[in-house]
mmCIF file of C-alpha atoms in Angstrom:
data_model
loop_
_atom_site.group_PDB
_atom_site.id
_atom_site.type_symbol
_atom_site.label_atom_id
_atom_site.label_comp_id
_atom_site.label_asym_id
_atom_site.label_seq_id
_atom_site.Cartn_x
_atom_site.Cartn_y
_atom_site.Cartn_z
ATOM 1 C CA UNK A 360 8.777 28.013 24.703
ATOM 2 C CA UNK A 361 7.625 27.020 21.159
ATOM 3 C CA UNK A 362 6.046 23.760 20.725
ATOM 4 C CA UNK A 363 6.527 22.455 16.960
ATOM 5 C CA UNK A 364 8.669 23.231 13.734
ATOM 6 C CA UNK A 365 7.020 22.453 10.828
ATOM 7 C CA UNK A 366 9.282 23.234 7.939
ATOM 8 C CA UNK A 367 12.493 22.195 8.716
ATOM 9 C CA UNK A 368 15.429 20.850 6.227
ATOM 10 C CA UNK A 369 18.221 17.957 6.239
ATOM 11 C CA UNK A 370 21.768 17.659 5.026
ATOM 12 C CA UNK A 371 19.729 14.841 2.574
ATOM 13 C CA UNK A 372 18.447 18.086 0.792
ATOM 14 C CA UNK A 373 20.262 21.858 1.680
ATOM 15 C CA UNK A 374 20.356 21.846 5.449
ATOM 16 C CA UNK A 375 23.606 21.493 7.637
ATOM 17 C CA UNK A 376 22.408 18.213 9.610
ATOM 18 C CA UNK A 377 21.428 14.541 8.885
ATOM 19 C CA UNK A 378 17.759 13.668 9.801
ATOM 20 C CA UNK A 379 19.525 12.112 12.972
ATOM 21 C CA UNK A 380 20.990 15.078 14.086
ATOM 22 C CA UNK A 381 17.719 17.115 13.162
ATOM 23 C CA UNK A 382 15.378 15.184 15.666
ATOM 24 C CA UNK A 383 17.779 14.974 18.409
ATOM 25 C CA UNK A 384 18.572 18.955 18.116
ATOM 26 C CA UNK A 385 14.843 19.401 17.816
ATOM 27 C CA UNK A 386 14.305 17.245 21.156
ATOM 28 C CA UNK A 387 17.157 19.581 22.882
ATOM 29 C CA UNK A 388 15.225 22.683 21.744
ATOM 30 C CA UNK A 389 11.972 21.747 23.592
ATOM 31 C CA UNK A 390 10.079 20.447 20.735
ATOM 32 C CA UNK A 391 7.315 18.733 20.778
ATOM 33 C CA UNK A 392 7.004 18.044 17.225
ATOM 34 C CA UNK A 393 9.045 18.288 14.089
ATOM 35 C CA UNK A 394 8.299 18.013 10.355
ATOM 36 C CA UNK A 395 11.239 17.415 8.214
ATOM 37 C CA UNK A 396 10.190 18.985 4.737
ATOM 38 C CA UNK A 397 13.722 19.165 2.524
ATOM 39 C CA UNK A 398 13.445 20.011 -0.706
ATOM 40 C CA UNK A 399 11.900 17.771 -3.500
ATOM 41 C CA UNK A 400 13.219 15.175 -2.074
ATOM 42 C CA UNK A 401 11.492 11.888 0.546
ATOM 43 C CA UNK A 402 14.712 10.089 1.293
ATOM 44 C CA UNK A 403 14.945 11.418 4.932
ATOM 45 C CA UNK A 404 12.092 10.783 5.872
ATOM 46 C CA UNK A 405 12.074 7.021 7.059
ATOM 47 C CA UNK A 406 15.523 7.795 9.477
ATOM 48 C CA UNK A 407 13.923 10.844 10.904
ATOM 49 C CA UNK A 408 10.579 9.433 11.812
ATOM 50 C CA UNK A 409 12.845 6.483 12.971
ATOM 51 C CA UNK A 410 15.093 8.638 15.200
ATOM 52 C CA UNK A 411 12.037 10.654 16.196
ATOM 53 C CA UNK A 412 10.656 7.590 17.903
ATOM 54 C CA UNK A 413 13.822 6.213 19.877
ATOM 55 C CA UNK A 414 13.470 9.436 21.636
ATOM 56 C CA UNK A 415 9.785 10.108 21.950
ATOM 57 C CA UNK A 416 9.358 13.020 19.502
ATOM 58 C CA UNK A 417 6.019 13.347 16.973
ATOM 59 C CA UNK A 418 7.511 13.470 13.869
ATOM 60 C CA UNK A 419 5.057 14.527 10.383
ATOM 61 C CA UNK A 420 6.438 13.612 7.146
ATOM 62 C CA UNK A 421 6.400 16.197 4.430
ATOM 63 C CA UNK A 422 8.421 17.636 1.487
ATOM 64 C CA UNK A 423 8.735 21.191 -0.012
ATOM 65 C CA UNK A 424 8.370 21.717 -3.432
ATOM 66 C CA UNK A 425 8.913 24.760 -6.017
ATOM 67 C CA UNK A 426 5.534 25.218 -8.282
ATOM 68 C CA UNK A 427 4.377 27.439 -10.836
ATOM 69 C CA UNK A 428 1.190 29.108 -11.339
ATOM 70 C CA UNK A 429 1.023 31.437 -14.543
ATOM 71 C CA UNK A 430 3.674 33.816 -13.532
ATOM 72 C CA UNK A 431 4.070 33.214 -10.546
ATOM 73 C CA UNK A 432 7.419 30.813 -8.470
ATOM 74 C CA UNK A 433 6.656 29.913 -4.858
ATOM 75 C CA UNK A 434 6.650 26.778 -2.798
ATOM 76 C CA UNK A 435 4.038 24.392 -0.920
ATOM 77 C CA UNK A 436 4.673 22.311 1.925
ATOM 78 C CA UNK A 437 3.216 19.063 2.229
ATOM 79 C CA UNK A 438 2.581 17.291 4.965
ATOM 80 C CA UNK A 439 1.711 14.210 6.442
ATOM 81 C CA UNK A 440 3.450 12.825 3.153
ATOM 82 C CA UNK A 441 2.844 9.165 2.033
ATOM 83 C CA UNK A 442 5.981 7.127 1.191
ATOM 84 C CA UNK A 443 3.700 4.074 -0.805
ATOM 85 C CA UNK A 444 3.264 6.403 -3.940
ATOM 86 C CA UNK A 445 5.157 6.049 -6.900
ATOM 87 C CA UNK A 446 3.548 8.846 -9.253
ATOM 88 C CA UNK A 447 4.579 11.266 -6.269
ATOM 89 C CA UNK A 448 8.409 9.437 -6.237
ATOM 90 C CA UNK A 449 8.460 9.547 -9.782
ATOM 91 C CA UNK A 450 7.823 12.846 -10.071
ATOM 92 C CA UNK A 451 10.546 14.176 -7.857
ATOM 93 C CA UNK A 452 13.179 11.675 -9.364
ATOM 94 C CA UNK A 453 12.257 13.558 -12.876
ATOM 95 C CA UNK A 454 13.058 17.176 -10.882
ATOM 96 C CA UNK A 455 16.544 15.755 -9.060
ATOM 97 C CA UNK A 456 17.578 14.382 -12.446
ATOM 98 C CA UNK A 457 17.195 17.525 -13.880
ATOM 99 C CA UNK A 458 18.767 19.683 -10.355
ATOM 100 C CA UNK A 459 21.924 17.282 -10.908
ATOM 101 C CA UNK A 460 21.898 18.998 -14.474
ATOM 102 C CA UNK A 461 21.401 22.317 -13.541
ATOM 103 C CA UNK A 462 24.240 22.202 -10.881
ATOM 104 C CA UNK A 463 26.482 21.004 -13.813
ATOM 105 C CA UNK A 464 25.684 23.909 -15.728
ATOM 106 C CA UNK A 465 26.227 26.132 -12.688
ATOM 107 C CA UNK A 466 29.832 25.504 -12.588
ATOM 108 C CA UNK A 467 30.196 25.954 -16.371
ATOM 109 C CA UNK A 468 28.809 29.504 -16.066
ATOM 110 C CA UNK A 469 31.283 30.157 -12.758
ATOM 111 C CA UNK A 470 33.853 28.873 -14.679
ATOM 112 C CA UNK A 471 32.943 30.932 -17.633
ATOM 113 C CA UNK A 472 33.367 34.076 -15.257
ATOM 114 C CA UNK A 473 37.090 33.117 -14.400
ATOM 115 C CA UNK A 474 36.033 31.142 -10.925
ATOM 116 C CA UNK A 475 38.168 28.546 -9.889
ATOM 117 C CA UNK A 476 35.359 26.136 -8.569
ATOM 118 C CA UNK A 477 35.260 22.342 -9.863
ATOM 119 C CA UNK A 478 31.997 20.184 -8.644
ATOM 120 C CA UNK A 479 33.964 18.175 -6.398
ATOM 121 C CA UNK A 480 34.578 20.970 -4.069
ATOM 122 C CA UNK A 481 30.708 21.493 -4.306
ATOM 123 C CA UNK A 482 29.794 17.442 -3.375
ATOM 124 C CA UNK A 483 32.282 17.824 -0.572
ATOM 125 C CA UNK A 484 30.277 19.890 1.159
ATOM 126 C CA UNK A 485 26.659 18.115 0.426
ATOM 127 C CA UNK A 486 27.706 15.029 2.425
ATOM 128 C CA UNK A 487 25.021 12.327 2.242
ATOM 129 C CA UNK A 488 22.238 14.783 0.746
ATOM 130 C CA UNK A 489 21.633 15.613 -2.730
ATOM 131 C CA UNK A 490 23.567 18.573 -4.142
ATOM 132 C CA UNK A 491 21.831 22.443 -3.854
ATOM 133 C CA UNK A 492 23.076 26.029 -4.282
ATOM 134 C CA UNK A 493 24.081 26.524 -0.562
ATOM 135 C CA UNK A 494 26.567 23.632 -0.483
ATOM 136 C CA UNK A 495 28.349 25.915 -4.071
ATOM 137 C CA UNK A 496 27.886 28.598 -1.673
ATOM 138 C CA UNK A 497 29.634 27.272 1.284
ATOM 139 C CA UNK A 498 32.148 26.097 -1.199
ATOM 140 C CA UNK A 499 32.792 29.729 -2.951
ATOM 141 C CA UNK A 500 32.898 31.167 0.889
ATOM 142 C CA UNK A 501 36.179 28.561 1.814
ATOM 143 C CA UNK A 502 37.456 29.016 -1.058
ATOM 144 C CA UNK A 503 37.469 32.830 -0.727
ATOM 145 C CA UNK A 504 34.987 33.923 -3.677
ATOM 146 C CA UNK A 505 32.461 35.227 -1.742
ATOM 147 C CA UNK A 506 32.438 36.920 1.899
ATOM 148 C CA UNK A 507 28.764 34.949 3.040
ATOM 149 C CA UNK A 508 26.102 33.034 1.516
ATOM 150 C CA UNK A 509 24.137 35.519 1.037
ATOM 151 C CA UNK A 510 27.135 37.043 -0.956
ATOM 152 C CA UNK A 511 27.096 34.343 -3.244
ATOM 153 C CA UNK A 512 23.011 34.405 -3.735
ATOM 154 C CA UNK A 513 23.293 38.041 -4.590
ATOM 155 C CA UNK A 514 26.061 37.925 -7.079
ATOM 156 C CA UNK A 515 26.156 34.387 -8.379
ATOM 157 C CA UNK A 516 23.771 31.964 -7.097
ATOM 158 C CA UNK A 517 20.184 33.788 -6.348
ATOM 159 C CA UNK A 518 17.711 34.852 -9.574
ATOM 160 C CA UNK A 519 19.643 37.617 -10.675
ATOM 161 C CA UNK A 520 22.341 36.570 -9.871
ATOM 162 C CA UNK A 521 25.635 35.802 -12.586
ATOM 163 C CA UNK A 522 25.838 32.382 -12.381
ATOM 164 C CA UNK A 523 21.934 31.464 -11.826
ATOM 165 C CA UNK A 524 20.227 28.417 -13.554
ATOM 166 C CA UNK A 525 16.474 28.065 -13.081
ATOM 167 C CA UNK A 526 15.229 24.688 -12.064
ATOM 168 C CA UNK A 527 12.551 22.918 -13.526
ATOM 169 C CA UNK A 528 9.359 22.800 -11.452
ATOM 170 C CA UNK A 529 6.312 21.260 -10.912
ATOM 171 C CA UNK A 530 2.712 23.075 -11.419
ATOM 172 C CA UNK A 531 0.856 24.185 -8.532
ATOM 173 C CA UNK A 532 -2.435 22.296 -10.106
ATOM 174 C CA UNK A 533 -0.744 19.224 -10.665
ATOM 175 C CA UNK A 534 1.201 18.617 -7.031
ATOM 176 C CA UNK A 535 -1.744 19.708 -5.307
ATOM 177 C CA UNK A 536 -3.756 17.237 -7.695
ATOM 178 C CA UNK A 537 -1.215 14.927 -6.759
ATOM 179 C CA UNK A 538 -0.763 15.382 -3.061
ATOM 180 C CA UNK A 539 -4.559 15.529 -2.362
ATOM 181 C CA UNK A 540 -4.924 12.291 -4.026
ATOM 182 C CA UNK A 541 -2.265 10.822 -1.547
ATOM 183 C CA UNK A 542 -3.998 12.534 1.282
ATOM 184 C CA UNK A 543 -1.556 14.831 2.062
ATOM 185 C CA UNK A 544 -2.197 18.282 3.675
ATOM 186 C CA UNK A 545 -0.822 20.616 0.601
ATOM 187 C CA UNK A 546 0.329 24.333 3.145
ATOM 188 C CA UNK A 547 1.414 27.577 1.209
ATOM 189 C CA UNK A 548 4.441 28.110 2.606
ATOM 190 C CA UNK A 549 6.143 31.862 3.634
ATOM 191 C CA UNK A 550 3.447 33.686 1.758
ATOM 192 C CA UNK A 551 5.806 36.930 2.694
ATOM 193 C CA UNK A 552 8.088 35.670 -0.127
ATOM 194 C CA UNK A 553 5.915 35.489 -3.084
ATOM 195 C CA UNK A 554 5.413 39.346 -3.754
ATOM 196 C CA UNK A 555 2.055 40.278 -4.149
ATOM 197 C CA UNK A 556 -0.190 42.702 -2.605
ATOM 198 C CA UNK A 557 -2.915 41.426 0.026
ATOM 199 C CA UNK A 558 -5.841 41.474 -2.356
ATOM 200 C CA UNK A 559 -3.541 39.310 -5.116
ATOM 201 C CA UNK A 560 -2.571 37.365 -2.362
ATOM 202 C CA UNK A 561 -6.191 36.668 -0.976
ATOM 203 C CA UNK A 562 -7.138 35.430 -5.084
ATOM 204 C CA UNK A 563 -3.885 33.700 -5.514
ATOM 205 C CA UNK A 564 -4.995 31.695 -2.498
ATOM 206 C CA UNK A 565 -8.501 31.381 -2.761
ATOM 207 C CA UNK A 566 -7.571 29.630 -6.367
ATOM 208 C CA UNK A 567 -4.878 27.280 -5.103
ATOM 209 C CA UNK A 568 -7.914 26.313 -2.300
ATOM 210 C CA UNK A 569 -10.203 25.502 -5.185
ATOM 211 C CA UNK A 570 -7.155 23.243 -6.507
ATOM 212 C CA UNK A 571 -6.982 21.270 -2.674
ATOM 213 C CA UNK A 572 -4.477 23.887 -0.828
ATOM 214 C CA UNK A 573 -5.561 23.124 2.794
ATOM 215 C CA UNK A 574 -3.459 25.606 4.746
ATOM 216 C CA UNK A 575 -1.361 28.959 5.288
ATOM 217 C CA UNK A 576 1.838 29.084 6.623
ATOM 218 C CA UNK A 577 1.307 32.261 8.989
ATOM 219 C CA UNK A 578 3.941 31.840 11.344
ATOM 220 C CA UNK A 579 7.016 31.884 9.836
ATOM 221 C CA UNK A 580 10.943 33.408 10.943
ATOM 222 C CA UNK A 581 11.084 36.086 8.144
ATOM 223 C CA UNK A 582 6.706 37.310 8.617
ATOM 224 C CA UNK A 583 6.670 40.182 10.898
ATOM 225 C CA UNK A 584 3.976 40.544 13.877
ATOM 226 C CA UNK A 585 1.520 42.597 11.903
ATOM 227 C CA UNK A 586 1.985 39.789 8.738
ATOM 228 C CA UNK A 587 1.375 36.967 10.977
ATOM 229 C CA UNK A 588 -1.652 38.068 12.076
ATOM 230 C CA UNK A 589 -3.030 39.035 8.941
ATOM 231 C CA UNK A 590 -2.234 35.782 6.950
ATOM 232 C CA UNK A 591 -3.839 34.627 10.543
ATOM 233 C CA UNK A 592 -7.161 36.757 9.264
ATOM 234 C CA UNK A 593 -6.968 35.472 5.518
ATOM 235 C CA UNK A 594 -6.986 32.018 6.532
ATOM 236 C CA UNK A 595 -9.927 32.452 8.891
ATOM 237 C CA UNK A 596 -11.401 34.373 6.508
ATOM 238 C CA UNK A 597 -11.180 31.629 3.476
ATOM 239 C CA UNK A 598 -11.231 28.765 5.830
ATOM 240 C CA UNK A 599 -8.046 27.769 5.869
ATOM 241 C CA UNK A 600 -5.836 26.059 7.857
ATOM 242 C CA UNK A 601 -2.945 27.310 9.821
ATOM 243 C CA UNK A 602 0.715 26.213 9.757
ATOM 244 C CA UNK A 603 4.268 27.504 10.885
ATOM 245 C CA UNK A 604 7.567 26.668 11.048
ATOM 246 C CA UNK A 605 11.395 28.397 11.064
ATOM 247 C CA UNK A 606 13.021 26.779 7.730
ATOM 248 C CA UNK A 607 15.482 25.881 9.801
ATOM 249 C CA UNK A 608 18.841 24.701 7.142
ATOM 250 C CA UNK A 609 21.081 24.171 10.465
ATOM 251 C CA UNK A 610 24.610 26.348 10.718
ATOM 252 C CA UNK A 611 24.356 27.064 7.067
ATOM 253 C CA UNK A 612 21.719 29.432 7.858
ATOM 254 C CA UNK A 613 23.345 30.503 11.227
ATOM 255 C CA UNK A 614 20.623 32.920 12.565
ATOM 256 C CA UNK A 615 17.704 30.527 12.251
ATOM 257 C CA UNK A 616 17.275 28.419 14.945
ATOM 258 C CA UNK A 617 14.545 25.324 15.440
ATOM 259 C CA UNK A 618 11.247 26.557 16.991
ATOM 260 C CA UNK A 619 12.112 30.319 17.124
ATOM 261 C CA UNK A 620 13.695 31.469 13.945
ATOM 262 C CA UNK A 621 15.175 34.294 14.352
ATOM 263 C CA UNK A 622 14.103 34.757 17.717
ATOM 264 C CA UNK A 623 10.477 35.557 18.140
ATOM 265 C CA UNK A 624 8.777 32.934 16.548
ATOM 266 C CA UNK A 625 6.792 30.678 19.144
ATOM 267 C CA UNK A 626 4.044 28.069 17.393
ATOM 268 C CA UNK A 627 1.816 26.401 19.978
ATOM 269 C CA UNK A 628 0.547 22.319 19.586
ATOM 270 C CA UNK A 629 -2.679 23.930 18.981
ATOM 271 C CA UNK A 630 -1.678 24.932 15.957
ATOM 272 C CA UNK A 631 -1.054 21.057 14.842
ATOM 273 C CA UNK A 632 -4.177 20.035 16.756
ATOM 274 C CA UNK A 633 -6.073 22.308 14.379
ATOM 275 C CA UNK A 634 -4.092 20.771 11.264
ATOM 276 C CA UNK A 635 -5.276 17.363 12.465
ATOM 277 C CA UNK A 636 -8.557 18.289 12.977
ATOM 278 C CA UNK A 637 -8.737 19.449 9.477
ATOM 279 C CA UNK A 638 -7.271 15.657 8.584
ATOM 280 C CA UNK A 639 -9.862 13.763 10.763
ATOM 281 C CA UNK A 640 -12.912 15.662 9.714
ATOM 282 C CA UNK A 641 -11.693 14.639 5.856
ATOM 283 C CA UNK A 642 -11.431 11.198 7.603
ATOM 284 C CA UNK A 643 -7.515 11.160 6.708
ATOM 285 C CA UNK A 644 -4.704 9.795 9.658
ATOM 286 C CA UNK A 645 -3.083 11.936 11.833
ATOM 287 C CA UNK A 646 -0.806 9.271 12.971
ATOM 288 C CA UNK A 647 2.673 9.781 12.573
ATOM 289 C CA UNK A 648 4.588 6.623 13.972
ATOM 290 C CA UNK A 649 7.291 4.496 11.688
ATOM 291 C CA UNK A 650 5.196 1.674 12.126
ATOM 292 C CA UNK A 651 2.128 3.528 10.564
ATOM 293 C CA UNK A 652 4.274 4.913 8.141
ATOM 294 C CA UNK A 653 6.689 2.712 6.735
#
C-alpha cells in the first residue's frame, strides 16, 4: 500500500476535485499523507489542511510552478509552503493575471480556426478553481471537437499544438531565491519530462542545487523502474533529497489514481521522514497542522 502523495492538484487549479474532496479521497486510498501542490496558485491550501485535520490526515502545503532556466521549461514543487508571504503571493497574482489573458487569447485563436467554443463553456467546467487548458479541453471533448484530452493537447492545446499560447513564467533562480527565503523545500519535479540526457540532467541539477533546489522527485506515475532508481542514484550522488508523488488531476486524468499512479507507484513515509530530516537539520518546521499554519 503506498503511504503519501506528494504532488497532487485541486479543482482550485486543473484537477477534477475541491481540496475537500481531495483529502477525503486521499484518506479512502490509504494515505497517510497528502500534499496539495496546484498550479501557481495557494488558495487551496487553508481548506485542505483544514479538511485534512477533521479527519486525521498529515497534510504539507506546497504549490507547483513553471520556471525557466536559459532554454530550458520545467516545473518545481514546493513544499512545506508559507501562506504569511506577500512577495511569494504577489508573484503568483502577476502569473494568474496574465493565465486569465492567455486563456482569452486561446479562444480567439480556436475561434480563428472555425471552432465554435465561447469562454463560458470553458468557466463552466473550472468550477470554483481558476481557469487552465484541461477545463477548454473537457469543454472541446462535450462539445464534440476533440475525441480525449489528450486529443485536444496534441492538436490544439499542448506546445505544438494550433491553438497554443505560452504562459509567462517565473525563473528558476528567482522562485528558488524566493522559496528558500520562505523556508520552503524547492523539489524538481518529473525530471522524466524535461528532455535531457543523464549527464545534462546531472549539471542541470547540480546548478539548480547551487541556487537552493533541495530535492528530486524520483518516484513519479510516468518514471519507469530503471528511471526511478537512477534519479534515486543522482540524488544520493549530489546529496539530494528524495520526493514522489502521482500528479494526481482527479477524473480529468482518469488513469492516475492517488498514491499509485498508474498502478505501480508505491512511496513509503520514509521517504517524507527523510524530507523532514533535511528541514530539521536546516532548523526549519516540519509541522504541518492549520493551527501552525494559518
Amino acid at each position: 500500500m503506498p503511504e503519501i502523495d506528494l504532488h497532487t492538484h485541486s479543482s482550485i487549479s486543473d484537477g477534477s476535485m475541491n481540496p475537500e474532496e481531495l483529502m477525503a479521497a486521499a484518506k479512502a486510498a490509504g494515505l497517510k499523507a497528502i500534499a496539495l501542490t496546484d498550479h501557481d496558485t495557494l488558495d487551496g491550501l487553508e481548506r485542505a489542511a483544514t479538511a485534512a485535520k477533521e479527519i486525521g490526515l498529515e497534510f504539507i502545503p506546497g504549490c507547483e510552478l513553471t520556471v525557466t532556466h536559459e532554454t530550458l521549461r520545467f516545473h518545481m514543487l514546493a513544499l512545506w509552503l508559507p501562506l504569511d508571504a506577500p512577495d511569494i503571493q504577489s508573484a503568483l497574482d502577476e502569473i494568474i493575471r496574465h493565465r486569465n489573458e492567455r486563456n482569452h487569447i486561446i479562444i480567439q485563436k480556436l475561434n480563428d480556426l472555425g471552432i465554435n467554443l465561447s469562454y463560458d463553456d470553458v468557466l463552466a467546467k473550472a468550477g470554483d478553481g481558476a481557469v487552465g487548458r484541461p477545463h477548454f479541453a473537457v469543454a472541446m471533448m462535450e462539445k464534440g471537437i476533440v475525441t480525449s484530452a489528450q486529443d485536444a493537447f496534441d492538436r490544439y492545446l499542448g506546445a505544438n499544438g494550433k491553438a497554443y499560447e505560452p504562459k509567462k513564467v517565473l525563473t528558476a533562480a528567482h522562485s528558488l531565491e524566493l522559496l528558500q527565503r520562505h523556508g520552503a523545500t524547492p523539489v524538481l519535479a518529473h525530471p522524466c519530462q524535461i528532455g535531457l540526457g543523464k549527464d545534462e540532467l546531472a549539471s542541470l541539477i547540480l546548478t539548480l542545487k547551487g541556487m537552493g533546489l533541495d530535492a528530486i522527485e524520483a518516484y513519479y506515475s510516468d518514471h519507469s523502474p530503471s528511471q526511478t532508481r537512477s534519479f534515486l542514484e543522482l540524488a544520493r550522488r549530489l546529496d539530494l533529497g528524495v520526493a514522489g508523488g502521482s500528479d494526481f488531476h482527479g477524473p480529468i486524468k482518469p488513469d492516475i489514481r492517488l498514491g499509485t499512479g498508474r498502478g505501480r507507484l508505491d512511496i513509503p513515509y520514509s521517504v517524507l521522514e527523510d524530507l523532514k530530516k533535511r528541514r530539521r537539520d536546516k532548523g526549519l518546521p516540519t509541522e504541518t497542522t492549520p493551527s501552525v499554519l494559518f
